[in-house]
Amino acid sequence: MTPRPDAVTPPVDEPRASLVVVANRLPVQPDAEAGVNGWRPSPGGLVSALTSVLQRGNGLWIGWPGTSQHRHVPAHYEGIRLRPVPISADEYETFYLGFSNATLWPLYHDAIRPPAFHRTWWQSYARVNRRFADAVTEAAAPGATVWVHDYQLQLVPRMVRERRPDVRLGFFMHIPFPPLELFNQLPWRREIVEGLLGADLVGFQTRQSAANFSRLARRLTTADGTDALVQYEGRRVRTGAFPITADVARFAAAAQDPAVRARAKEIRQDLGDPEVILLGVDRLDYTKGIQQRAKALAELYADHSLDPEHHVMVQIAVPSRESDAHYERERHELEQVVSQVNGDYGLVGRPVIHYLHQNMPFDELVALYLAADVMLVTPFRDGMNLVAKEYVTCRTDLTGRLILSEFAGAATELRGAFIVNPHDLEGVKEAIRSAVRAGPRETRERMARLRRQTMRRDVYDWATTFLGALEST
Ligand code: F6P
């Protein structure tokens, strides 16, 4: 039976909130291991940042509980109130997998896969955005601050503004915002831009994305002004770059934990005590360039730049959006490439690529960051990429080298990395060679520079900077 969209229990008789975060997902997700009604915190730095902000401000988090099954959603998480927005099984297909992740996601990531345009998906997207907007309209106190997140909810700002002009509205886009040439493919391009223009402040990861949006707004609507500020329907809408930061305090603390450090040593031993451990940590997504990385590695073993005895790679591929055909194909192709590289260059009991298609517990992730001599972050396009910043945060002793795609938002800040164009296989190979061979002095200098760029601000600072800018609009 298809669950009804109202199959999630909403909280009753809650006072209205003066600070409201609206995101596709709640900060908790179903935990099958903890029984039918078990929940666990959703992963990611955003949850800790926004939780701290909401704890200080009578806050409420509105989001989808990550299931269309009937479940009782906890009313609170770490002292903040939760308000679930239900999504039916059909909407999971059309709103989440469909319009959000098979139309917008590829379109906003350079159309690496062809985006699919379906009117029924668009209708579902608008319907679900309306449901989120209704939840905000009901739950926000007079004059409240409302912060909407990401590409799944781009229509929400305008929908809320129409019914609650009293609230202060911010929107932050976590993924890239594409240039006009790509965005204009979208049949509903004007509606999306108008949706975002409902906010007082529209924030992006990079200045490039902010400029793309602002130019599109001026091209597709009556908005007029500059890259940083437009006038629209008698209001001022600010745009700008607010690059998200890692949960620095949490990662730095774990990196000092003796148990985690011991685990890092153990990982090195388990891998056969190689000279160099290379590491990739990604959601299994076609935007991440994981196959390219494996192919570059294969060619480096083939031309003896790398030696299977001494150079091994660990690739964590976190399962993601598995029922989408593009993701299924990506997994299939990646696993073929990995098994081919291992078949060609592995030794008995010693594969050259240790591939794990799994979620990583936090401490294990930090132990891997500590064990890795070379970190590869080579997406074809990425809003920011926090893995790069987390790795740097953990390298307190100034060891470790970072290879970073010029198409990740992080590349605008992390200039101490070996910067690569992931489409250029020769360039990726050259960067791996250089990173593997970098001496202690170059490594230390680069890492010190990376850490100066990364350790300045925590994710809590990021959230308060955005909210401060929103308050001053
Ligand atoms: O911004 C990209 C993002 O939506 C993140 O918020 C999230 O962690 C990731 O992609 C995976 O998203 P989901 O599993 O909700 O599709």
mmCIF file of C-alpha atoms in Angstrom, residues 21-23 44-54 56 61 147-150 170-175 201-206 240-249 383-386 389 413 453-471:
data_model
loop_
_atom_site.group_PDB
_atom_site.id
_atom_site.type_symbol
_atom_site.label_atom_id
_atom_site.label_comp_id
_atom_site.label_asym_id
_atom_site.label_seq_id
_atom_site.Cartn_x
_atom_site.Cartn_y
_atom_site.Cartn_z
ATOM 1 C CA VAL A 21 15.601 26.036 9.730
ATOM 2 C CA VAL A 22 14.021 24.376 6.714
ATOM 3 C CA ALA A 23 15.957 21.584 5.007
ATOM 4 C CA GLY A 44 27.286 15.867 8.545
ATOM 5 C CA GLY A 45 28.662 19.087 9.932
ATOM 6 C CA LEU A 46 25.575 21.043 8.963
ATOM 7 C CA VAL A 47 23.555 19.243 11.613
ATOM 8 C CA SER A 48 25.978 20.149 14.397
ATOM 9 C CA ALA A 49 26.285 23.768 13.211
ATOM 10 C CA LEU A 50 22.592 24.392 12.905
ATOM 11 C CA THR A 51 21.796 22.469 16.063
ATOM 12 C CA SER A 52 24.051 24.799 18.086
ATOM 13 C CA VAL A 53 22.484 27.846 16.432
ATOM 14 C CA LEU A 54 18.945 26.615 17.008
ATOM 15 C CA ARG A 56 20.491 29.275 21.340
ATOM 16 C CA TRP A 61 13.867 22.441 12.340
ATOM 17 C CA TRP A 147 16.599 29.849 6.878
ATOM 18 C CA VAL A 148 15.819 27.584 3.916
ATOM 19 C CA HIS A 149 18.453 25.148 2.617
ATOM 20 C CA ASP A 150 19.354 23.731 -0.750
ATOM 21 C CA GLY A 170 17.448 33.496 4.043
ATOM 22 C CA PHE A 171 18.278 30.782 1.528
ATOM 23 C CA PHE A 172 21.544 28.893 1.225
ATOM 24 C CA MET A 173 22.449 26.744 -1.792
ATOM 25 C CA HIS A 174 24.825 23.942 -0.830
ATOM 26 C CA ILE A 175 25.511 22.801 -4.386
ATOM 27 C CA LEU A 201 19.495 36.936 1.268
ATOM 28 C CA VAL A 202 20.447 34.171 -1.181
ATOM 29 C CA GLY A 203 23.798 32.631 -0.247
ATOM 30 C CA PHE A 204 26.069 30.343 -2.266
ATOM 31 C CA GLN A 205 29.311 28.458 -1.735
ATOM 32 C CA THR A 206 31.286 30.575 -4.224
ATOM 33 C CA GLY A 240 26.780 36.530 -1.823
ATOM 34 C CA ALA A 241 29.286 33.777 -1.157
ATOM 35 C CA PHE A 242 29.306 32.103 2.266
ATOM 36 C CA PRO A 243 31.695 29.146 1.825
ATOM 37 C CA ILE A 244 30.761 26.443 4.303
ATOM 38 C CA THR A 245 33.436 25.205 6.689
ATOM 39 C CA ALA A 246 34.136 21.862 8.332
ATOM 40 C CA ASP A 247 33.088 20.974 11.866
ATOM 41 C CA VAL A 248 36.639 21.917 12.853
ATOM 42 C CA ALA A 249 36.334 21.460 16.624
ATOM 43 C CA GLY A 383 29.542 22.873 -4.305
ATOM 44 C CA MET A 384 32.287 22.862 -1.662
ATOM 45 C CA ASN A 385 33.518 19.351 -0.701
ATOM 46 C CA LEU A 386 33.977 19.124 3.019
ATOM 47 C CA LYS A 389 38.602 20.493 4.663
ATOM 48 C CA GLU A 413 40.170 28.668 -0.710
ATOM 49 C CA GLN A 453 42.961 28.579 5.298
ATOM 50 C CA THR A 454 40.875 25.871 6.978
ATOM 51 C CA MET A 455 41.239 26.361 10.716
ATOM 52 C CA ARG A 456 40.231 30.020 10.760
ATOM 53 C CA ARG A 457 36.509 29.384 11.064
ATOM 54 C CA ASP A 458 34.288 26.629 12.357
ATOM 55 C CA VAL A 459 30.983 25.581 10.836
ATOM 56 C CA TYR A 460 29.291 27.389 13.718
ATOM 57 C CA ASP A 461 31.021 30.613 12.554
ATOM 58 C CA TRP A 462 29.741 29.926 9.065
ATOM 59 C CA ALA A 463 26.151 29.657 10.311
ATOM 60 C CA THR A 464 26.394 32.772 12.476
ATOM 61 C CA THR A 465 28.035 34.750 9.637
ATOM 62 C CA PHE A 466 25.145 33.874 7.336
ATOM 63 C CA LEU A 467 22.546 34.696 9.977
ATOM 64 C CA GLY A 468 24.356 37.944 10.823
ATOM 65 C CA ALA A 469 24.263 38.964 7.143
ATOM 66 C CA LEU A 470 20.583 38.047 7.024
ATOM 67 C CA GLU A 471 19.814 40.155 10.098
#
